Coordinates of C-alpha atoms in Angstrom, one line a residue:
M20 CA 2.0 -23.4 2.8
E21 CA 0.6 -24.5 -0.6
L22 CA -1.8 -22.0 -2.2
R23 CA -5.4 -23.0 -2.8
S24 CA -5.4 -21.4 -6.2
V25 CA -3.3 -19.5 -8.7
T26 CA -6.3 -17.7 -10.3
A27 CA -9.0 -15.4 -9.0
P28 CA -11.8 -17.3 -7.3
V29 CA -15.1 -17.3 -9.3
I30 CA -17.4 -19.0 -6.8
F31 CA -18.4 -15.7 -5.3
D32 CA -19.2 -13.8 -8.5
R33 CA -22.7 -12.8 -7.4
C34 CA -21.2 -11.6 -4.1
R35 CA -18.5 -9.7 -5.8
E36 CA -21.0 -7.8 -8.0
Q37 CA -23.0 -6.9 -4.8
I38 CA -19.8 -5.7 -3.1
E39 CA -18.8 -3.6 -6.1
E40 CA -22.2 -2.0 -6.2
E41 CA -22.0 -1.2 -2.4
A42 CA -18.4 0.1 -2.8
N43 CA -19.5 2.5 -5.7
G44 CA -22.3 3.7 -3.5
D45 CA -20.1 4.3 -0.5
L46 CA -22.0 1.6 1.4
F47 CA -18.9 -0.6 1.8
D48 CA -19.8 -2.1 5.2
I49 CA -16.6 -3.5 6.6
E50 CA -14.4 -1.7 9.1
I51 CA -10.9 -2.9 10.1
N52 CA -8.9 -1.7 13.1
V53 CA -5.4 -2.7 14.2
S54 CA -4.8 -1.9 17.8
D55 CA -3.1 -3.0 21.1
P56 CA 0.5 -3.6 19.9
E57 CA 2.0 -6.1 22.4
K58 CA 5.6 -7.3 22.7
I59 CA 5.7 -11.1 23.0
G60 CA 8.8 -12.9 24.2
D61 CA 12.3 -11.5 25.2
G62 CA 15.5 -10.6 23.5
M63 CA 16.0 -11.1 19.7
N64 CA 13.2 -13.8 19.7
A65 CA 10.6 -11.2 20.7
Y66 CA 8.0 -9.9 18.3
M67 CA 5.1 -7.5 18.2
A68 CA 1.5 -8.8 18.1
Y69 CA -1.4 -6.7 17.0
R70 CA -5.2 -7.0 17.6
V71 CA -7.1 -7.0 14.3
T72 CA -10.7 -6.2 14.8
T73 CA -13.3 -6.5 12.0
K74 CA -16.9 -5.1 12.1
T75 CA -19.1 -5.9 9.2
S76 CA -22.6 -7.0 8.1
L77 CA -21.4 -8.8 5.0
S78 CA -22.8 -12.3 4.8
M79 CA -19.5 -14.0 3.8
F80 CA -18.3 -13.6 7.4
H81 CA -19.5 -15.8 10.3
K82 CA -20.0 -13.0 12.7
N83 CA -20.7 -9.2 12.7
E84 CA -17.7 -8.4 14.9
F85 CA -14.5 -10.5 15.7
S86 CA -10.9 -10.0 16.7
V87 CA -7.7 -11.9 16.2
K88 CA -4.0 -11.5 17.2
R89 CA -1.5 -11.2 14.3
R90 CA 2.2 -10.6 14.0
F91 CA 4.0 -8.6 11.3
S92 CA 5.1 -11.8 9.5
D93 CA 1.4 -12.8 9.2
F94 CA 0.6 -9.6 7.3
L95 CA 3.6 -10.3 5.0
G96 CA 2.4 -13.9 4.5
L97 CA -1.1 -12.7 3.6
H98 CA 0.2 -10.3 1.1
G99 CA 2.5 -12.9 -0.5
K100 CA -0.5 -15.2 -1.1
L101 CA -2.6 -12.5 -2.6
A102 CA 0.2 -11.2 -4.8
M103 CA 0.9 -14.8 -6.0
K104 CA -2.7 -15.3 -7.0
Y105 CA -3.7 -11.9 -8.4
M106 CA -0.9 -9.8 -9.7
H107 CA 0.0 -11.9 -12.7
I108 CA -3.6 -11.6 -13.9
G109 CA -3.8 -7.8 -13.6
Y110 CA -5.1 -7.1 -10.1
I111 CA -3.4 -4.3 -8.1
V112 CA -2.6 -5.9 -4.7
P113 CA -1.9 -3.2 -2.0
P114 CA 1.7 -3.7 -0.6
T115 CA 2.5 -4.1 3.1
P116 CA 4.6 -1.6 5.0
E117 CA 8.4 -2.0 4.7
K118 CA 10.4 -3.9 7.2
S119 CA 12.6 -2.0 9.6
I120 CA 15.5 -3.9 11.1
V121 CA 16.7 -1.0 13.2
G122 CA 13.3 -0.1 14.5
M123 CA 12.4 -3.6 15.4
T124 CA 15.7 -4.4 17.0
K125 CA 15.2 -1.5 19.4
V126 CA 11.9 -2.9 20.4
K127 CA 13.3 -6.4 20.8
V128 CA 16.2 -5.4 23.1
G129 CA 13.7 -3.4 25.2
K130 CA 15.1 0.1 24.5
E131 CA 12.1 2.1 25.5
D132 CA 12.4 5.7 24.1
S133 CA 10.4 8.0 21.9
S134 CA 11.8 6.6 18.7
S135 CA 10.7 3.0 19.7
A136 CA 7.2 4.2 20.6
E137 CA 7.0 6.2 17.3
F138 CA 8.1 3.1 15.3
V139 CA 5.5 0.9 16.9
E140 CA 2.7 3.4 16.3
K141 CA 3.9 4.1 12.7
R142 CA 3.8 0.3 12.0
R143 CA 0.4 -0.2 13.7
A144 CA -1.1 2.7 11.6
A145 CA 0.5 1.4 8.4
L146 CA -0.8 -2.2 9.0
E147 CA -4.3 -0.8 9.6
R148 CA -4.2 1.2 6.3
Y149 CA -2.9 -1.9 4.5
L150 CA -5.8 -4.0 5.6
Q151 CA -8.3 -1.2 5.0
R152 CA -7.1 -0.9 1.4
T153 CA -7.1 -4.7 0.9
V154 CA -10.7 -5.2 2.1
K155 CA -11.9 -2.3 -0.1
H156 CA -10.9 -4.4 -3.2
P157 CA -14.0 -6.4 -4.2
T158 CA -12.0 -9.3 -5.6
L159 CA -9.5 -9.5 -2.8
L160 CA -12.2 -9.4 -0.2
Q161 CA -13.6 -12.7 -1.5
D162 CA -10.3 -14.5 -1.1
P163 CA -10.4 -17.4 1.4
D164 CA -6.9 -16.5 2.7
L165 CA -8.0 -13.0 3.5
R166 CA -11.0 -14.2 5.4
L167 CA -8.9 -16.8 7.2
F168 CA -6.5 -14.0 8.2
L169 CA -9.4 -11.9 9.6
E170 CA -11.4 -14.7 11.3
S171 CA -9.2 -17.7 12.3
S172 CA -7.8 -17.7 15.8
E173 CA -4.8 -19.7 14.6
L174 CA -2.7 -19.2 11.4
P175 CA 0.1 -21.4 10.1
R176 CA 3.4 -19.6 10.6
A177 CA 4.3 -17.5 7.6
V178 CA 7.7 -18.3 6.2
N179 CA 10.1 -16.7 3.6
T180 CA 8.7 -13.3 4.4
Q181 CA 11.9 -11.5 3.5
A182 CA 10.8 -10.9 0.0
L183 CA 7.2 -10.0 0.9
S184 CA 7.8 -6.6 2.6
G185 CA 7.3 -3.3 0.8
A186 CA 11.0 -3.2 -0.2
G187 CA 10.7 -6.9 -1.3
I188 CA 7.7 -6.1 -3.5
L189 CA 9.8 -3.3 -5.1
R190 CA 12.5 -5.8 -5.9
M191 CA 9.9 -8.1 -7.4
V192 CA 8.6 -5.3 -9.6
N193 CA 12.2 -4.4 -10.7
K194 CA 12.8 -8.1 -11.4
A195 CA 9.7 -8.2 -13.6
A196 CA 10.8 -5.1 -15.3
D197 CA 14.2 -6.6 -16.0
A198 CA 12.5 -9.6 -17.5
V199 CA 10.4 -7.3 -19.8
N200 CA 13.6 -5.5 -20.9
K201 CA 15.1 -8.8 -21.9
M202 CA 12.2 -9.9 -24.0
T203 CA 13.3 -11.4 -27.3
I204 CA 10.5 -9.6 -29.2
K205 CA 10.0 -6.0 -28.2
M206 CA 6.4 -5.0 -27.6
N207 CA 5.2 -2.2 -29.9
E208 CA 2.4 -0.7 -27.8
S209 CA -0.6 -0.3 -30.1
D210 CA -3.0 0.8 -27.3
A211 CA -2.7 4.6 -26.7
W212 CA -4.4 4.2 -23.4
F213 CA -1.8 2.0 -21.9
E214 CA 1.0 4.1 -23.3
E215 CA -0.5 7.2 -21.8
K216 CA -1.1 5.6 -18.4
Q217 CA 2.4 4.2 -18.1
E218 CA 3.9 7.6 -18.8
Q219 CA 1.4 9.1 -16.3
F220 CA 2.4 6.7 -13.5
E221 CA 6.1 7.3 -14.2
N222 CA 5.6 11.0 -13.8
L223 CA 3.3 10.6 -10.7
D224 CA 5.9 8.3 -9.1
Q225 CA 8.7 11.0 -9.5
Q226 CA 6.6 13.8 -8.2
L227 CA 5.3 11.9 -5.2
R228 CA 8.8 11.0 -4.2
K229 CA 9.9 14.6 -4.4
L230 CA 6.9 15.8 -2.3
H231 CA 7.5 12.9 0.2
A232 CA 11.1 14.0 0.6
S233 CA 10.0 17.6 1.2
V234 CA 7.4 16.6 3.8
E235 CA 9.9 14.4 5.6
A236 CA 12.3 17.4 5.7
L237 CA 9.4 19.6 7.0
V238 CA 8.7 17.0 9.8
C239 CA 12.3 17.1 10.9
H240 CA 12.3 20.9 10.8
K241 CA 9.2 21.1 13.0
K242 CA 10.6 18.5 15.4
E243 CA 13.6 20.8 15.8
L244 CA 11.3 23.8 16.2
S245 CA 9.4 22.0 18.9
A246 CA 12.7 21.1 20.8
N247 CA 13.9 24.8 20.5
T248 CA 10.5 26.1 21.7
A249 CA 10.7 23.8 24.7
A250 CA 14.2 25.1 25.5
F251 CA 13.1 28.7 25.1
A252 CA 10.2 28.1 27.5
K253 CA 12.5 26.6 30.1
S254 CA 15.0 29.5 29.8
A255 CA 12.1 32.1 30.1
A256 CA 10.8 30.3 33.2
M257 CA 14.3 30.3 34.8
L258 CA 14.8 34.0 34.0
G259 CA 11.4 34.8 35.4
N260 CA 12.3 33.0 38.7
S261 CA 15.4 35.1 39.0
E262 CA 13.8 38.4 38.1
D263 CA 13.3 40.9 41.0
H264 CA 10.7 43.1 39.2
T265 CA 7.3 41.5 40.1
A266 CA 5.5 42.5 36.9
L267 CA 8.3 41.4 34.6
S268 CA 8.8 38.2 36.6
R269 CA 5.1 37.4 36.2
A270 CA 5.2 38.2 32.5
L271 CA 8.2 36.0 31.9
S272 CA 6.7 33.1 33.8
Q273 CA 3.5 33.4 31.7
L274 CA 5.5 33.7 28.5
A275 CA 7.2 30.4 29.5
E276 CA 3.7 28.8 30.0
V277 CA 2.6 30.1 26.6
E278 CA 5.7 28.7 24.9
E279 CA 5.1 25.3 26.6
K280 CA 1.6 25.3 25.1
I281 CA 3.0 26.3 21.7
D282 CA 5.5 23.5 22.0
Q283 CA 2.6 21.1 22.4
L284 CA 1.0 22.6 19.3
H285 CA 4.2 22.0 17.4
Q286 CA 4.2 18.4 18.4
E287 CA 0.6 17.9 17.4
Q288 CA 1.4 19.5 14.0
V289 CA 4.4 17.2 13.5
F290 CA 1.9 14.3 14.2
A291 CA -0.4 15.7 11.5
D292 CA 2.4 16.3 9.0
F293 CA 3.7 12.8 9.4
Y294 CA 0.7 10.5 10.0
V295 CA -1.8 12.4 7.9
F296 CA 0.3 13.5 5.0
S297 CA 3.7 11.9 4.8
E298 CA 2.4 8.4 5.4
L299 CA -0.2 8.8 2.6
L300 CA 2.5 9.8 0.2
G301 CA 4.7 6.8 1.3
D302 CA 1.7 4.5 0.8
Y303 CA 1.1 5.7 -2.7
I304 CA 4.7 5.4 -3.7
R305 CA 4.5 1.7 -2.8
L306 CA 1.0 1.4 -4.5
I307 CA 2.4 2.9 -7.7
A308 CA 5.1 0.2 -7.7
A309 CA 2.3 -2.4 -7.5
V310 CA 0.6 -0.7 -10.5
K311 CA 3.8 -0.8 -12.5
G312 CA 4.1 -4.4 -11.6
V313 CA 0.8 -5.3 -13.2
F314 CA 1.8 -3.4 -16.3
D315 CA 4.9 -5.5 -16.5
H316 CA 2.9 -8.7 -16.1
R317 CA 0.8 -7.6 -19.1
M318 CA 3.9 -7.3 -21.2
K319 CA 5.0 -10.7 -20.0
S320 CA 1.6 -12.1 -21.1
W321 CA 2.1 -10.5 -24.5
Q322 CA 5.6 -12.0 -24.7
K323 CA 4.2 -15.5 -23.9
W324 CA 1.6 -15.1 -26.7
Q325 CA 4.2 -14.0 -29.2
D326 CA 6.6 -16.8 -28.2
A327 CA 3.7 -19.3 -28.8
Q328 CA 3.1 -17.8 -32.3
V329 CA 6.8 -18.1 -33.2
T330 CA 6.8 -21.7 -32.0
L331 CA 3.7 -22.4 -34.0
Q332 CA 5.3 -21.0 -37.1
K333 CA 8.3 -23.3 -36.6
K334 CA 6.0 -26.3 -36.1
R335 CA 4.3 -25.5 -39.4
E336 CA 7.6 -25.1 -41.2
A337 CA 8.7 -28.5 -39.8
E338 CA 5.5 -30.1 -41.1
A339 CA 6.1 -28.7 -44.5
K340 CA 9.7 -30.1 -44.6
L341 CA 8.4 -33.6 -43.5
Q342 CA 5.9 -33.5 -46.4
L343 CA 8.6 -32.5 -48.9
A344 CA 10.8 -35.3 -47.5
N345 CA 7.9 -37.8 -47.8
R346 CA 8.0 -38.8 -44.1
P347 CA 4.5 -39.9 -43.3
D348 CA 5.6 -41.7 -40.2
K349 CA 6.3 -38.3 -38.5
L350 CA 3.6 -36.3 -40.1
Q351 CA 0.9 -37.2 -37.5
Q352 CA 3.1 -36.1 -34.6
A353 CA 3.8 -32.8 -36.4
K354 CA 0.1 -32.2 -37.0
D355 CA -0.6 -32.9 -33.3
D356 CA 2.2 -30.5 -32.3
I357 CA 0.6 -27.8 -34.6
K358 CA -2.8 -28.3 -33.1
E359 CA -1.3 -28.1 -29.5
W360 CA 0.4 -24.8 -30.3
E361 CA -2.6 -23.4 -32.1
T362 CA -4.5 -23.9 -28.9
K363 CA -1.6 -22.2 -26.9
V364 CA -1.7 -19.2 -29.3
Q365 CA -5.4 -18.8 -28.9
Q366 CA -5.1 -19.1 -25.1
G367 CA -2.2 -16.6 -25.1
E368 CA -4.3 -14.1 -27.1
K369 CA -7.2 -14.6 -24.7
D370 CA -5.0 -14.2 -21.6
F371 CA -3.5 -11.0 -23.0
E372 CA -6.9 -9.5 -23.8
Q373 CA -8.2 -10.5 -20.3
I374 CA -5.3 -9.0 -18.4
S375 CA -5.6 -5.8 -20.5
K376 CA -9.3 -5.5 -19.6
T377 CA -8.6 -6.2 -15.9
I378 CA -5.8 -3.6 -15.7
R379 CA -8.1 -1.0 -17.3
E380 CA -10.7 -1.7 -14.6
E381 CA -8.1 -1.7 -11.9
V382 CA -6.6 1.6 -12.9
K383 CA -10.0 3.2 -12.9
R384 CA -10.7 1.9 -9.4
F385 CA -7.2 3.0 -8.3
E386 CA -7.6 6.5 -9.6
R387 CA -11.0 6.8 -8.0
E388 CA -9.6 5.7 -4.6
R389 CA -6.6 8.0 -5.0
L390 CA -8.7 11.0 -5.6
K391 CA -10.8 10.2 -2.6
D392 CA -7.8 9.6 -0.3
F393 CA -6.0 12.7 -1.3
K394 CA -9.1 14.9 -1.0
T395 CA -9.8 13.5 2.5
V396 CA -6.1 14.0 3.6
I397 CA -5.7 17.5 2.2
I398 CA -8.8 18.7 3.9
K399 CA -7.8 17.0 7.2
Y400 CA -4.3 18.5 6.9
L401 CA -5.5 22.0 6.2
E402 CA -8.0 21.8 9.0
S403 CA -5.2 20.9 11.4
L404 CA -3.1 23.8 10.2
V405 CA -6.0 26.3 10.6
Q406 CA -6.8 24.9 14.1
T407 CA -3.1 25.3 15.1
Q408 CA -2.9 28.9 13.9
Q409 CA -6.2 29.8 15.6
Q410 CA -5.0 28.3 18.9
L411 CA -1.7 30.2 18.5
I412 CA -3.6 33.5 18.1
K413 CA -5.7 32.7 21.2
Y414 CA -2.5 32.1 23.3
W415 CA -0.8 35.3 22.2
E416 CA -4.0 37.4 22.6
A417 CA -4.4 36.1 26.1
F418 CA -0.7 36.9 27.0
L419 CA -0.6 40.4 25.4
P420 CA -2.4 42.3 28.2
E421 CA 0.1 40.8 30.7
A422 CA 3.0 42.0 28.6
K423 CA 1.5 45.5 28.3
S424 CA 1.0 45.7 32.1
I425 CA 4.7 45.6 32.8
A426 CA 5.5 49.0 34.4

């Protein structure tokens, strides 16, 4: 589908300022929920549809509350449109979750097991976070394609979504980086702020990837611990049933019950480790890729400006040669060419200054949101750990008298 625009809309400037003011004051009145995943169709033609519910008092929407059904490719299509319009002018566009061929194939063929249910829930939660981050961006929120996605009962079918997933965006960023590396004129960064931020994001990316790998390993370990705890509970129960000594039999049976409760706590902690902490890290690894992408677009803007200056110099040299050769018949065309490229140089400089200014603002907003997100998640994660340990103590304290009563 043809995009409405390739630049940021300016028709809602007053509204954007109002939204930014509300956002800075934590009065950002829009809530997005993704729920009710539903399998549509059969076999390999099947797909998952999700209910997207919006609640808001913002006047740009027609109602205060509305819901639509969307499939995964619709989310990818939305991101593709937003990325096409905004990334090249310096806006950080939140990436969508990555595609999973294995996970979706299991769902399509109807293999209903814990891994399929986990995949569907993981994707639902990731899509919800994607939309929440997108509508928090004051410029993206104004975009007509985003409002169409949230409000319209019918959307044109999204096509060519292969390149629009999280992995696809990483490939786009790498492609942009390759283009920067092949620049004919190497950029000598004169702005210390940009040099410092690029190094900071490189380091942050590496450390987040290491921490994410560690948390993923921890999740696997706790899943294994949960399975072993369940096996222990079953064995203790069987031993209690075969024990002739009444007090010991009762103690073993109650031990089995306690271990079953502890198994449930382990499962809940795995949920907290994964959905609260691991997913946040994964989101920010993809977000930092988007940040790197806009830095690369700034370099490409600088390259375009420099190329225009080189061409202008060549046009001036060509004019000088025509004057020396006394070729008045071609001088006017040469002067027109010079005027055209002088305009392009001025526009190139203006574009570079504008994208630099936009990126500065975007990075400040990104860092503000990152601080808020990590603070919220760390507190939530620690609270879940404390609650788990407190519950464990209660279980063991309740069981202890029973163990002591064995005689």
